[in-house]
Short mmCIF file of C-alpha atoms in Angstrom, two decimals:
data_model
loop_
_atom_site.label_atom_id
_atom_site.label_comp_id
_atom_site.label_asym_id
_atom_site.label_seq_id
_atom_site.Cartn_x
_atom_site.Cartn_y
_atom_site.Cartn_z
CA UNK W 1 104.15 -108.26 -87.27
CA UNK W 2 107.95 -109.40 -87.13
CA UNK W 3 110.06 -107.01 -88.94
CA UNK W 4 111.52 -107.93 -91.20
CA UNK W 5 115.20 -106.71 -90.71
CA UNK W 6 115.41 -109.67 -87.87
CA UNK W 7 115.13 -112.04 -89.70
CA UNK W 8 118.43 -113.18 -90.33
CA UNK W 9 118.37 -115.13 -93.70
CA UNK W 10 121.71 -117.28 -94.80
CA UNK W 11 123.60 -115.14 -97.31
CA UNK W 12 123.08 -116.49 -101.24
CA UNK W 13 126.55 -117.00 -103.00
CA UNK W 14 127.45 -114.18 -104.95
CA UNK W 15 127.50 -114.57 -108.96
CA UNK W 16 131.22 -114.62 -110.17
CA UNK W 17 132.21 -114.06 -112.98
CA UNK W 18 135.80 -114.27 -114.74
CA UNK W 19 137.42 -113.41 -110.70
CA UNK W 20 134.73 -110.62 -109.87
CA UNK W 21 131.73 -110.95 -108.01
CA UNK W 22 128.25 -109.42 -109.09
CA UNK W 23 125.35 -108.59 -106.91
CA UNK W 24 123.26 -108.48 -109.79
CA UNK W 25 122.42 -112.18 -111.18
CA UNK W 26 120.40 -109.91 -114.03
CA UNK W 27 122.86 -109.51 -117.57
CA UNK W 28 121.19 -106.77 -119.85
CA UNK W 29 121.81 -105.81 -123.34
CA UNK W 30 121.61 -102.24 -125.32
CA UNK W 31 119.94 -102.61 -128.44
CA UNK W 32 116.82 -101.77 -129.19
CA UNK W 33 116.43 -99.26 -126.67
CA UNK W 34 114.63 -95.31 -128.70
CA UNK W 35 117.62 -93.66 -127.23
CA UNK W 36 120.16 -93.72 -124.46
CA UNK W 37 118.32 -92.01 -122.67
CA UNK W 38 116.20 -94.27 -121.78
CA UNK W 39 119.53 -97.39 -122.51
CA UNK W 40 121.53 -95.73 -119.30
CA UNK W 41 117.85 -95.36 -117.78
CA UNK W 42 116.62 -98.79 -118.33
CA UNK W 43 119.93 -99.96 -117.38
CA UNK W 44 120.06 -98.37 -114.03
CA UNK W 45 116.77 -99.37 -112.98
CA UNK W 46 117.58 -103.36 -114.23
CA UNK W 47 120.60 -102.97 -112.03
CA UNK W 48 122.70 -105.32 -113.96
CA UNK W 49 126.48 -104.49 -113.44
CA UNK W 50 127.42 -106.79 -116.49
CA UNK W 51 126.08 -104.89 -120.24
CA UNK W 52 126.29 -106.58 -123.76
CA UNK W 53 127.48 -104.76 -126.71
CA UNK W 54 128.01 -105.08 -130.22
CA UNK W 55 130.73 -103.80 -132.23
CA UNK W 56 130.56 -102.18 -135.31
CA UNK W 57 131.85 -99.81 -137.69
CA UNK W 58 132.25 -96.41 -137.27
CA UNK W 59 129.60 -93.90 -139.21
CA UNK W 60 132.64 -91.80 -140.92
CA UNK W 61 132.15 -87.74 -141.32
CA UNK W 62 128.26 -87.66 -140.51
CA UNK W 63 128.21 -86.56 -136.75
CA UNK W 64 131.64 -86.47 -134.74
CA UNK W 65 129.29 -85.33 -131.76
CA UNK W 66 127.58 -88.27 -131.23
CA UNK W 67 126.85 -90.02 -128.42
CA UNK W 68 129.39 -92.88 -127.58
CA UNK W 69 128.04 -95.56 -126.16
CA UNK W 70 130.60 -96.30 -123.94
CA UNK W 71 130.09 -92.93 -122.23
CA UNK W 72 126.64 -93.49 -120.82
CA UNK W 73 127.51 -96.81 -119.89
CA UNK W 74 130.50 -96.17 -119.10
CA UNK W 75 133.45 -99.11 -118.56
CA UNK W 76 134.42 -97.90 -114.87
CA UNK W 77 130.67 -98.56 -113.70
CA UNK W 78 129.81 -101.59 -115.44
CA UNK W 79 131.20 -104.71 -116.94
CA UNK W 80 131.30 -103.81 -120.53
CA UNK W 81 130.13 -107.93 -122.73
CA UNK W 82 131.18 -106.84 -126.06
CA UNK W 83 129.25 -109.76 -128.20
CA UNK W 84 129.96 -111.32 -131.75
CA UNK W 85 126.67 -110.60 -132.45
CA UNK W 86 125.93 -110.67 -136.28
CA UNK W 87 128.59 -113.64 -137.01
CA UNK W 88 127.59 -116.89 -138.82
CA UNK W 89 131.80 -118.50 -138.71
CA UNK W 90 133.68 -118.29 -136.30
CA UNK W 91 136.45 -116.31 -138.31
CA UNK W 92 134.59 -112.93 -137.96
CA UNK W 93 133.23 -114.27 -134.47
CA UNK W 94 137.47 -113.83 -133.91
CA UNK W 95 138.43 -110.85 -135.53
CA UNK W 96 135.26 -108.89 -134.11
CA UNK W 97 136.50 -110.43 -130.57
CA UNK W 98 140.00 -109.45 -131.09
CA UNK W 99 138.59 -105.80 -132.31
CA UNK W 100 136.73 -105.62 -129.23
CA UNK W 101 139.49 -106.50 -126.51
CA UNK W 102 141.40 -103.52 -128.68
CA UNK W 103 138.79 -101.47 -128.38
CA UNK W 104 138.43 -101.72 -124.41
CA UNK W 105 142.19 -101.94 -123.84
CA UNK W 106 143.00 -105.18 -122.93
CA UNK W 107 139.11 -106.00 -121.22
CA UNK W 108 139.32 -110.19 -122.56
CA UNK W 109 135.77 -110.71 -121.50
CA UNK W 110 133.40 -111.49 -124.58
CA UNK W 111 130.32 -113.06 -124.57
CA UNK W 112 130.52 -115.42 -127.98
CA UNK W 113 127.43 -115.90 -130.27
CA UNK W 114 128.20 -117.83 -133.39
CA UNK W 115 125.01 -117.24 -135.28
CA UNK W 116 123.26 -120.83 -137.79
CA UNK W 117 120.38 -118.54 -139.59
CA UNK W 118 118.98 -115.89 -139.67
CA UNK W 119 115.30 -116.90 -138.96
CA UNK W 120 115.53 -117.97 -135.77
CA UNK W 121 119.42 -117.05 -135.41
CA UNK W 122 120.30 -120.49 -133.63
CA UNK W 123 123.74 -121.14 -132.40
CA UNK W 124 125.98 -122.60 -134.87
CA UNK W 125 127.46 -124.96 -133.06
CA UNK W 126 130.33 -126.07 -135.18
CA UNK W 127 131.17 -122.97 -135.20
CA UNK W 128 130.65 -122.18 -131.95
CA UNK W 129 132.98 -124.74 -130.65
CA UNK W 130 136.16 -124.17 -133.23
CA UNK W 131 135.85 -119.69 -132.66
CA UNK W 132 135.82 -121.05 -128.06
CA UNK W 133 138.49 -122.79 -128.80
CA UNK W 134 140.47 -120.49 -130.46
CA UNK W 135 139.21 -117.54 -128.13
CA UNK W 136 140.47 -119.80 -125.36
CA UNK W 137 143.86 -120.36 -126.25
CA UNK W 138 144.37 -116.60 -127.33
CA UNK W 139 143.63 -115.76 -124.13
CA UNK W 140 139.78 -114.92 -123.70
CA UNK W 141 137.42 -115.16 -121.29
CA UNK W 142 135.14 -116.47 -122.99
CA UNK W 143 130.96 -116.87 -122.45
CA UNK W 144 129.42 -118.73 -124.83
CA UNK W 145 125.42 -118.38 -126.73
CA UNK W 146 125.02 -121.92 -127.30
CA UNK W 147 122.23 -124.47 -127.68
CA UNK W 148 120.14 -126.21 -124.27
CA UNK W 149 121.86 -129.61 -125.67
CA UNK W 150 123.65 -131.06 -122.55
CA UNK W 151 126.78 -132.74 -123.85
CA UNK W 152 127.53 -129.82 -126.09
CA UNK W 153 127.66 -127.62 -123.06
CA UNK W 154 129.26 -129.70 -120.80
CA UNK W 155 131.82 -129.37 -123.96
CA UNK W 156 132.27 -126.08 -123.88
CA UNK W 157 132.83 -125.96 -119.97
CA UNK W 158 135.44 -128.18 -120.68
CA UNK W 159 137.16 -126.63 -123.01
CA UNK W 160 137.56 -123.67 -120.87
CA UNK W 161 134.52 -121.60 -121.20
CA UNK W 162 134.35 -119.51 -117.97
CA UNK W 163 130.43 -119.12 -118.48
CA UNK W 164 127.66 -121.36 -120.24
CA UNK W 165 124.58 -119.69 -122.12
CA UNK W 166 121.56 -121.59 -123.53
CA UNK W 167 119.03 -120.49 -125.86
CA UNK W 168 115.61 -120.29 -123.55
CA UNK W 169 114.04 -119.48 -127.34
CA UNK W 170 115.25 -117.48 -130.18
CA UNK W 171 116.96 -114.34 -129.23
CA UNK W 172 114.19 -111.36 -129.43
CA UNK W 173 111.26 -114.19 -130.00
CA UNK W 174 110.22 -113.11 -126.12
CA UNK W 175 109.08 -116.89 -126.47
CA UNK W 176 110.16 -118.23 -122.55
CA UNK W 177 111.97 -120.92 -121.74
CA UNK W 178 111.50 -124.05 -123.80
CA UNK W 179 113.27 -126.79 -122.77
CA UNK W 180 112.73 -126.64 -118.71
CA UNK W 181 114.33 -130.12 -118.30
CA UNK W 182 117.09 -129.31 -120.68
CA UNK W 183 117.80 -126.01 -118.93
CA UNK W 184 117.86 -128.30 -115.78
CA UNK W 185 119.96 -131.00 -116.75
CA UNK W 186 122.71 -128.31 -117.88
CA UNK W 187 122.07 -126.53 -114.87
CA UNK W 188 122.98 -129.72 -112.93
CA UNK W 189 125.85 -130.98 -114.96
CA UNK W 190 127.59 -127.26 -114.84
CA UNK W 191 130.59 -126.03 -112.25
CA UNK W 192 131.36 -122.66 -114.06
CA UNK W 193 127.43 -120.62 -113.77
CA UNK W 194 124.70 -121.24 -116.45
CA UNK W 195 122.81 -118.30 -117.66
CA UNK W 196 119.91 -118.18 -120.07
CA UNK W 197 119.76 -116.00 -122.63
CA UNK W 198 117.82 -115.17 -125.24
CA UNK W 199 114.23 -115.91 -125.22
CA UNK W 200 112.97 -114.21 -121.75
CA UNK W 201 109.59 -112.80 -122.92
CA UNK W 202 108.52 -111.30 -119.29
CA UNK W 203 109.28 -111.31 -115.74
CA UNK W 204 107.84 -114.63 -114.61
CA UNK W 205 110.20 -116.05 -117.58
CA UNK W 206 113.02 -114.77 -115.61
CA UNK W 207 111.78 -116.39 -112.49
CA UNK W 208 111.04 -119.75 -114.47
CA UNK W 209 115.02 -119.97 -115.25
CA UNK W 210 116.36 -118.23 -111.72
CA UNK W 211 114.07 -121.69 -110.28
CA UNK W 212 115.25 -124.36 -112.67
CA UNK W 213 118.72 -122.65 -110.81
CA UNK W 214 119.90 -120.77 -113.39
CA UNK W 215 123.47 -118.91 -111.49
CA UNK W 216 121.81 -115.44 -113.86
CA UNK W 217 119.74 -114.51 -116.96
CA UNK W 218 121.03 -112.31 -120.06
CA UNK W 219 118.08 -110.23 -121.70
CA UNK W 220 117.73 -107.22 -124.43
CA UNK W 221 114.83 -107.42 -125.88
CA UNK W 222 111.95 -108.12 -122.86
CA UNK W 223 113.21 -105.02 -121.47
CA UNK W 224 113.80 -102.87 -124.52
CA UNK W 225 110.62 -103.83 -126.61
CA UNK W 226 108.20 -103.30 -123.78
CA UNK W 227 105.92 -100.13 -123.70
CA UNK W 228 107.91 -98.88 -120.98
CA UNK W 229 110.84 -100.16 -120.78
CA UNK W 230 112.55 -98.79 -117.49
CA UNK W 231 109.19 -100.07 -115.47
CA UNK W 232 110.24 -103.08 -117.04
CA UNK W 233 113.78 -103.61 -116.37
CA UNK W 234 112.20 -102.86 -113.10
CA UNK W 235 110.27 -106.18 -113.25
CA UNK W 236 112.78 -108.10 -114.56
CA UNK W 237 114.91 -106.79 -111.41
CA UNK W 238 112.49 -108.05 -109.17
CA UNK W 239 111.70 -111.52 -110.85
CA UNK W 240 115.23 -112.80 -110.92
CA UNK W 241 115.99 -111.62 -106.88
CA UNK W 242 111.97 -113.29 -106.49
CA UNK W 243 113.60 -116.38 -108.69
CA UNK W 244 116.62 -117.00 -106.81
CA UNK W 245 115.04 -116.62 -103.33
CA UNK W 246 112.55 -119.41 -104.38
CA UNK W 247 115.37 -121.63 -106.23
CA UNK W 248 117.32 -121.06 -102.76
CA UNK W 249 113.74 -122.19 -100.52
CA UNK W 250 113.82 -125.49 -102.17
CA UNK W 251 110.34 -125.82 -103.79
CA UNK W 252 107.68 -128.02 -101.86
CA UNK W 253 106.23 -130.99 -103.48
CA UNK W 254 104.33 -131.50 -106.48
CA UNK W 255 101.49 -133.49 -105.52
CA UNK W 256 98.37 -134.85 -108.09
CA UNK W 257 95.40 -133.60 -105.47
CA UNK W 258 94.56 -131.16 -102.79
CA UNK W 259 96.01 -131.44 -99.40
CA UNK W 260 94.14 -128.56 -96.76
CA UNK W 261 95.95 -125.79 -95.39
CA UNK W 262 93.83 -125.10 -92.34
CA UNK W 263 93.09 -128.55 -89.84
CA UNK W 264 90.81 -131.06 -89.23
CA UNK W 265 91.18 -131.00 -85.54
CA UNK W 266 89.22 -128.17 -83.85
CA UNK W 267 86.78 -127.81 -86.70
CA UNK W 268 83.10 -127.44 -84.55
CA UNK W 269 80.04 -128.10 -87.21
CA UNK Y 1 146.88 -92.95 -152.33
CA UNK Y 2 143.83 -95.10 -152.72
CA UNK Y 3 143.02 -96.74 -148.60
CA UNK Y 4 139.42 -98.23 -147.95
CA UNK Y 5 138.41 -97.01 -144.92
CA UNK Y 6 135.18 -99.12 -143.22
CA UNK Y 7 134.69 -100.69 -147.00
CA UNK Y 8 134.45 -97.07 -149.02
CA UNK Y 9 137.44 -96.34 -150.88
CA UNK Y 10 139.23 -92.74 -149.95
CA UNK Y 11 142.53 -90.55 -151.16
CA UNK Y 12 144.74 -89.90 -148.50
CA UNK Y 13 148.62 -88.64 -148.75
CA UNK Y 14 151.03 -91.41 -149.62
CA UNK Y 15 152.67 -93.01 -146.74
CA UNK Y 16 149.97 -91.80 -144.36
CA UNK Y 17 150.26 -92.70 -140.65
CA UNK Y 18 147.15 -94.37 -139.00
CA UNK Y 19 147.08 -91.32 -136.76
CA UNK Y 20 146.81 -88.53 -139.54
CA UNK Y 21 144.20 -90.21 -140.53
CA UNK Y 22 141.58 -90.80 -137.28
CA UNK Y 23 142.75 -86.92 -137.08
CA UNK Y 24 141.29 -86.25 -140.44
CA UNK Y 25 138.13 -88.81 -140.02
CA UNK Y 26 137.58 -86.49 -136.96
CA UNK Y 27 137.51 -89.61 -134.43
CA UNK Y 28 140.54 -88.17 -132.41
CA UNK Y 29 140.39 -89.50 -128.36
CA UNK Y 30 137.10 -91.45 -129.45
CA UNK Y 31 136.79 -95.14 -127.88
CA UNK Y 32 137.29 -97.49 -131.29
CA UNK Y 33 139.46 -100.17 -132.73
CA UNK Y 34 141.53 -100.00 -135.37
CA UNK Y 35 142.46 -102.59 -138.25
CA UNK Y 36 144.45 -102.91 -141.05
CA UNK Y 37 143.69 -106.51 -143.79
CA UNK Y 38 142.78 -107.35 -140.71
CA UNK Y 39 145.04 -107.85 -138.59
CA UNK Y 40 144.59 -105.17 -135.32
CA UNK Y 41 147.01 -101.79 -134.82
CA UNK Y 42 147.22 -101.24 -131.00
CA UNK Y 43 146.36 -97.84 -130.38
CA UNK Y 44 150.18 -97.12 -129.29
CA UNK Y 45 151.20 -97.83 -132.89
CA UNK Y 46 148.64 -95.36 -134.47
CA UNK Y 47 151.21 -92.67 -135.01
CA UNK Y 48 154.32 -95.05 -136.66
CA UNK Y 49 152.06 -97.25 -138.61
CA UNK Y 50 152.39 -95.85 -142.34
CA UNK Y 51 149.31 -96.93 -144.62
CA UNK Y 52 150.14 -98.21 -147.64
CA UNK Y 53 148.25 -98.56 -151.11
CA UNK Y 54 145.74 -100.50 -151.40
CA UNK Y 55 145.51 -100.50 -147.07
CA UNK Y 56 141.63 -101.89 -146.28
CA UNK Y 57 141.68 -100.21 -143.33
CA UNK Y 58 138.08 -101.07 -140.62
CA UNK Y 59 137.10 -98.62 -138.03
CA UNK Y 60 135.19 -99.86 -134.82
CA UNK Y 61 132.87 -98.45 -132.10
CA UNK Y 62 130.75 -100.47 -129.79
CA UNK Y 63 127.38 -99.95 -130.02
CA UNK Y 64 124.12 -101.32 -128.62
CA UNK Y 65 123.34 -104.62 -128.93
CA UNK Y 66 122.36 -108.49 -126.81
#
């Protein structure tokens, strides 16, 4: 057998976001875990280097010794990506980003998400555009959760968003990539990283996103709500790597009918 | 005087500084961000920033989220 370590594959261009290079193309959230220990272990197993957090009111006077998420997921070890989850208009989203920047000592990378309605948590694109413009003007580096409309995605890029993050399916639904054609079109048109954000349910969904040429995938629920989140985190790491390798390999063309893998020549009957 | 901290009314001494308030809440040294009347007050200004009657103070931190 050939020693695999001797096979030299051309190096992949690493994921670059806001001038920083990342080995992992998996970005993970920190919500919905049983406790902070499980959060920490799952993130470690995922190999993710960019980790999202939410910004919320501090509980006053209840338990001052309560562990802080940023002590478990230290900004020294991870790129912290604060989100604007829960915001339904541009104003609240901008306000949240400013608080996040203060919280993280001037770190200006944010995940902008402006939601449209509770049932689908579908992005409100009109408000997203307004917020993105204001945030970019204020010096933020905006990674934007958005609909999978190729024209709106291009518009966000032209405005100066540093990563475009269309949903694969509604947040927390685990339905997988619903419109592969659109994701493919968005990837083709983009000159900034495109990451599927939301909708992944299991490893194959993440692989599909990567096979479509996405630069990465951001997920939370698929890992946190698995029966064994730590194992699923590892599965997702492998799925992302696998999908990326398959994309770089260039898949075989699809055919309508069979094509024998063993030669016809030399058949002895 | 009365101020609102994370939406809750609270009686604090007149002209308290933000830093005094944060200390009284046991939050000194925690990773948090503060805004007063929807404007960020940078950490470097907490000691000199004086609160006024009915100021709306928001104290936030990072929690788990996607």
